[in-house]
């Protein structure tokens, strides 16, 4: 111990991690949620996460908790590129004690279904459309399937929103992943190996929740070096009576120069 330092002079507090993991499913942006099986907020939907153990880093804890609570395989969790979002330290954010949370976020394609039963202190895990998860007073985990335990009554998460300050973390994380599409080529990962510019535009519109001008989007994409490459002689009918649309594949670039900026104001889809 360092001379003159008394650790008991400071009130102890805990460190946790929370994860906002996004993907695009069926044309909509989804976030991975768990339903808490323990107090506080038992029965309420939340972002995956938990306490950092004494001898592990925040990122190690994030991957461990994600695997434990969602049942995603170790290989899937290990391959995720987690980006540290920010630290949340409001003194009253957790009713148990002073808890500081380090939040991480990721936007990844082709994510599998989590284990339906969850794990750790979660009793369920599922992908939920972001619009449902972020709606005040919504039950983001509700679905038309009957409750597996008919005697358990209605889902206790109804009308309660997300646990802790997770609605704030979710909003911050969505803004961060939207920014990533401005300066990286990540959007092409959500398209087929060969795609139309309309399909690429649909990814941007889904993540940004904004309708984009098609000619302007096409011009910007084709003017960005290395973003996409034309597939010679390939085309695909996209509906209607127009001519087939040209096909493209991802180019060699990983970052966009210049960035593809979101409209400052525009119609919501």
Coordinates of C-alpha atoms in Angstrom, one line a residue:
X1 CA 0.0 0.0 0.0
X2 CA 1.3 3.5 -0.8
X3 CA 2.4 5.4 2.3
X4 CA -0.1 7.9 3.5
X5 CA -3.0 6.4 1.5
X6 CA -6.0 5.1 3.3
X7 CA -8.5 3.3 1.0
X8 CA -11.1 3.3 3.8
X9 CA -11.3 7.2 3.6
X10 CA -13.4 6.8 0.4
X11 CA -16.8 5.3 0.1
X12 CA -16.7 2.1 -2.0
X13 CA -18.6 1.9 -5.2
X14 CA -19.1 -0.7 -8.0
X15 CA -18.3 -0.7 -11.7
X16 CA -20.6 -2.3 -14.2
X17 CA -20.7 -2.6 -18.0
X18 CA -23.7 -2.2 -20.3
X19 CA -23.9 -3.2 -23.9
X20 CA -26.0 -1.7 -26.8
X21 CA -25.5 -4.2 -29.6
X22 CA -27.4 -3.4 -32.8
X23 CA -28.1 -5.3 -36.1
X24 CA -30.5 -4.9 -39.0
X25 CA -33.2 -7.6 -39.3
X26 CA -36.1 -7.6 -41.7
X27 CA -35.4 -4.1 -42.8
X28 CA -35.4 -2.6 -39.3
X29 CA -32.7 -1.7 -36.8
X30 CA -32.8 -4.0 -33.8
X31 CA -31.1 -3.9 -30.4
X32 CA -30.3 -6.9 -28.1
X33 CA -32.2 -6.8 -24.8
X34 CA -32.5 -9.1 -21.8
X35 CA -35.3 -9.3 -19.3
X36 CA -34.1 -9.1 -15.8
X37 CA -34.7 -12.1 -13.6
X38 CA -33.6 -10.5 -10.4
X39 CA -34.2 -7.3 -8.4
X40 CA -33.8 -4.5 -8.9
X41 CA -36.2 -4.1 -11.9
X42 CA -37.1 -7.9 -12.0
X43 CA -39.2 -8.6 -15.0
X44 CA -38.1 -5.3 -16.8
X45 CA -36.2 -5.3 -20.1
X46 CA -32.7 -3.9 -20.1
X47 CA -29.4 -3.8 -22.0
X48 CA -27.1 -6.8 -21.3
X49 CA -24.5 -6.1 -18.7
X50 CA -23.3 -6.7 -15.2
X51 CA -20.6 -6.1 -12.6
X52 CA -16.9 -6.0 -13.4
X53 CA -15.0 -8.6 -11.4
X54 CA -12.0 -7.5 -9.3
X55 CA -9.4 -8.9 -11.7
X56 CA -10.9 -8.2 -15.1
X57 CA -11.0 -5.2 -17.5
X58 CA -14.2 -3.5 -18.5
X59 CA -14.1 -5.0 -22.0
X60 CA -13.5 -8.5 -20.7
X61 CA -16.4 -8.1 -18.4
X62 CA -18.6 -6.8 -21.3
X63 CA -17.9 -9.9 -23.4
X64 CA -18.4 -12.3 -20.4
X65 CA -21.7 -10.7 -19.4
X66 CA -22.9 -10.7 -23.0
X67 CA -22.2 -14.4 -23.4
X68 CA -23.7 -15.3 -20.0
X69 CA -27.0 -13.3 -20.4
X70 CA -27.8 -14.0 -24.0
X71 CA -26.4 -17.4 -24.7
X72 CA -24.5 -16.2 -27.8
X73 CA -21.5 -18.5 -28.5
X74 CA -18.0 -17.5 -27.3
X75 CA -16.9 -17.3 -30.9
X76 CA -19.6 -14.8 -31.8
X77 CA -19.0 -12.7 -28.7
X78 CA -15.2 -12.8 -29.2
X79 CA -15.5 -11.6 -32.8
X80 CA -17.6 -8.5 -31.9
X81 CA -15.9 -5.2 -32.4
X82 CA -17.0 -3.4 -29.2
X83 CA -16.6 0.4 -29.1
X84 CA -16.5 2.1 -25.7
X85 CA -19.4 4.6 -25.7
X86 CA -19.1 6.6 -22.5
X87 CA -19.2 6.3 -18.7
X88 CA -22.5 6.8 -16.8
X89 CA -22.0 7.9 -13.2
X90 CA -25.1 9.6 -11.9
X91 CA -25.1 8.9 -8.1
X92 CA -28.7 7.6 -8.2
X93 CA -28.6 5.5 -11.3
X94 CA -28.8 2.2 -9.4
X95 CA -30.9 1.8 -6.3
X96 CA -28.6 -0.8 -4.7
X97 CA -25.5 1.4 -4.2
X98 CA -23.2 3.8 -6.0
X99 CA -22.6 2.2 -9.4
X100 CA -20.6 3.6 -12.3
X101 CA -21.2 1.9 -15.7
X102 CA -18.9 1.8 -18.7
X103 CA -21.1 1.4 -21.8
X104 CA -20.1 -0.3 -25.0
X105 CA -21.8 -0.4 -28.4
X106 CA -21.5 -2.4 -31.6
X107 CA -23.3 -2.5 -35.0
X108 CA -22.9 -5.9 -36.6
X109 CA -24.5 -7.9 -39.4
X110 CA -25.7 -11.5 -39.4
X111 CA -26.2 -11.8 -35.7
X112 CA -27.8 -15.1 -34.5
X113 CA -30.7 -15.5 -32.2
X114 CA -29.8 -15.4 -28.5
X115 CA -30.8 -18.2 -26.2
X116 CA -34.5 -17.7 -25.5
X117 CA -34.1 -18.4 -21.8
X118 CA -31.2 -16.0 -21.2
X119 CA -28.7 -16.7 -18.4
X120 CA -27.0 -15.1 -15.5
X121 CA -29.4 -12.7 -13.9
X122 CA -31.5 -12.6 -17.2
X123 CA -34.5 -14.8 -17.7
X124 CA -34.9 -14.0 -21.4
X125 CA -33.0 -12.4 -24.3
X126 CA -34.2 -11.3 -27.7
X127 CA -33.7 -8.8 -30.6
X128 CA -36.1 -6.0 -30.4
X129 CA -36.8 -3.2 -32.9
X130 CA -35.2 0.0 -31.6
X131 CA -38.4 1.9 -32.0
X132 CA -40.1 -0.4 -29.6
X133 CA -37.3 -0.5 -27.2
X134 CA -37.0 3.3 -27.0
X135 CA -40.8 4.0 -26.8
X136 CA -41.6 5.5 -23.4
X137 CA -43.8 3.1 -21.3
X138 CA -43.5 0.4 -23.9
X139 CA -42.9 -3.3 -23.2
X140 CA -40.2 -3.9 -25.8
X141 CA -40.1 -7.6 -25.2
X142 CA -43.8 -8.3 -25.8
X143 CA -44.8 -10.6 -28.7
X144 CA -47.9 -12.5 -29.9
X145 CA -46.6 -15.8 -28.6
X146 CA -48.3 -17.2 -25.5
X147 CA -46.5 -17.0 -22.2
X148 CA -44.6 -20.3 -21.6
X149 CA -46.0 -20.3 -18.1
X150 CA -49.7 -19.7 -18.4
X151 CA -50.0 -19.1 -14.6
X152 CA -47.4 -16.4 -14.5
X153 CA -49.8 -13.6 -15.5
X154 CA -49.0 -10.6 -17.7
X155 CA -45.4 -9.7 -18.5
X156 CA -44.3 -7.5 -15.6
X157 CA -42.3 -5.3 -18.0
X158 CA -45.5 -3.9 -19.6
X159 CA -45.5 -0.1 -19.3
X160 CA -42.2 0.1 -17.4
X161 CA -39.7 1.0 -20.2
X162 CA -36.1 0.0 -19.8
X163 CA -34.4 -0.6 -16.5
X164 CA -31.9 1.8 -14.8
X165 CA -30.8 4.6 -17.2
X166 CA -30.7 2.2 -20.2
X167 CA -33.0 4.4 -22.3
X168 CA -30.4 7.1 -22.1
X169 CA -27.6 4.7 -23.0
X170 CA -29.6 3.3 -25.9
X171 CA -30.3 6.8 -27.3
X172 CA -26.6 7.7 -27.0
X173 CA -25.5 4.4 -28.6
X174 CA -27.9 4.8 -31.5
X175 CA -26.4 8.2 -32.2
X176 CA -22.9 6.7 -32.1
X177 CA -23.7 3.9 -34.6
X178 CA -25.4 6.4 -36.9
X179 CA -22.2 8.4 -36.9
X180 CA -20.2 5.3 -37.8
X181 CA -22.0 5.0 -41.1
X182 CA -21.0 8.5 -41.9
X183 CA -17.2 7.8 -42.0
X184 CA -16.9 4.0 -42.4
X185 CA -17.9 1.5 -45.0
X186 CA -19.9 -0.6 -42.5
X187 CA -23.2 -0.3 -44.3
X188 CA -22.1 -2.6 -47.1
X189 CA -21.7 -5.4 -44.6
X190 CA -25.5 -5.5 -44.2
X191 CA -26.0 -6.0 -48.0
X192 CA -25.8 -9.2 -50.1
X193 CA -22.3 -9.9 -51.6
X194 CA -23.6 -8.1 -54.7
X195 CA -26.1 -5.4 -54.1
X196 CA -27.8 -2.5 -55.8
X197 CA -27.3 1.1 -54.7
X198 CA -31.0 1.1 -53.6
X199 CA -30.2 -1.8 -51.2
X200 CA -27.3 0.1 -49.8
X201 CA -29.4 3.2 -49.4
X202 CA -32.0 1.2 -47.5
X203 CA -29.4 0.3 -44.9
X204 CA -28.6 4.0 -44.3
X205 CA -32.2 4.9 -44.1
X206 CA -32.9 2.1 -41.6
X207 CA -30.0 3.0 -39.3
X208 CA -30.5 6.8 -39.6
X209 CA -34.4 6.6 -39.7
X210 CA -34.3 9.2 -42.4
X211 CA -35.5 9.1 -46.1
X212 CA -32.6 10.0 -48.4
X213 CA -32.7 11.6 -51.9
X214 CA -31.9 8.7 -54.3
X215 CA -30.0 10.7 -57.0
X216 CA -28.0 12.6 -54.4
X217 CA -27.1 9.4 -52.5
X218 CA -26.0 7.6 -55.7
X219 CA -23.8 10.6 -56.6
X220 CA -22.1 10.6 -53.2
X221 CA -21.5 6.9 -53.1
X222 CA -20.0 6.7 -56.6
X223 CA -17.8 9.7 -55.9
X224 CA -16.3 8.2 -52.8
X225 CA -13.1 6.4 -53.7
X226 CA -13.1 2.7 -52.8
X227 CA -16.5 2.5 -51.3
X228 CA -18.1 0.3 -53.9
X229 CA -17.0 -1.4 -57.1
X230 CA -19.3 -2.1 -60.1
X231 CA -19.8 -5.8 -61.0
X232 CA -19.2 -5.9 -64.7
X233 CA -22.3 -6.9 -66.8
X234 CA -24.4 -7.7 -63.7
X235 CA -27.9 -6.3 -63.1
X236 CA -31.0 -7.1 -61.1
X237 CA -34.7 -6.4 -61.6
X238 CA -35.9 -4.4 -58.6
X239 CA -39.6 -4.2 -59.3
X240 CA -41.7 -2.0 -61.5
X241 CA -41.1 -1.5 -65.2
X242 CA -37.8 0.2 -65.2
X243 CA -34.5 -1.3 -66.4
X244 CA -32.5 -3.6 -64.2
X245 CA -30.4 -1.9 -61.6
X246 CA -26.6 -2.3 -61.8
X247 CA -24.9 -4.4 -59.1
X248 CA -22.0 -3.4 -56.9
X249 CA -19.7 -5.1 -54.4
X250 CA -17.8 -3.6 -51.4
X251 CA -14.7 -1.8 -52.5
X252 CA -11.3 -1.9 -50.7
X253 CA -11.8 1.2 -48.6
X254 CA -12.6 0.9 -44.9
X255 CA -13.2 4.6 -44.2
X256 CA -15.0 7.2 -46.3
X257 CA -13.2 10.3 -47.6
X258 CA -15.1 12.5 -47.7
X259 CA -17.6 11.3 -45.1
X260 CA -21.2 10.5 -46.1
X261 CA -23.0 12.9 -43.8
X262 CA -26.6 12.5 -42.5
X263 CA -29.0 15.2 -43.7
X264 CA -29.2 17.9 -41.0
X265 CA -32.9 18.0 -41.5
X266 CA -35.1 15.7 -43.5
X267 CA -38.2 13.5 -43.5
X268 CA -38.4 10.6 -41.2
X269 CA -39.1 7.3 -42.9

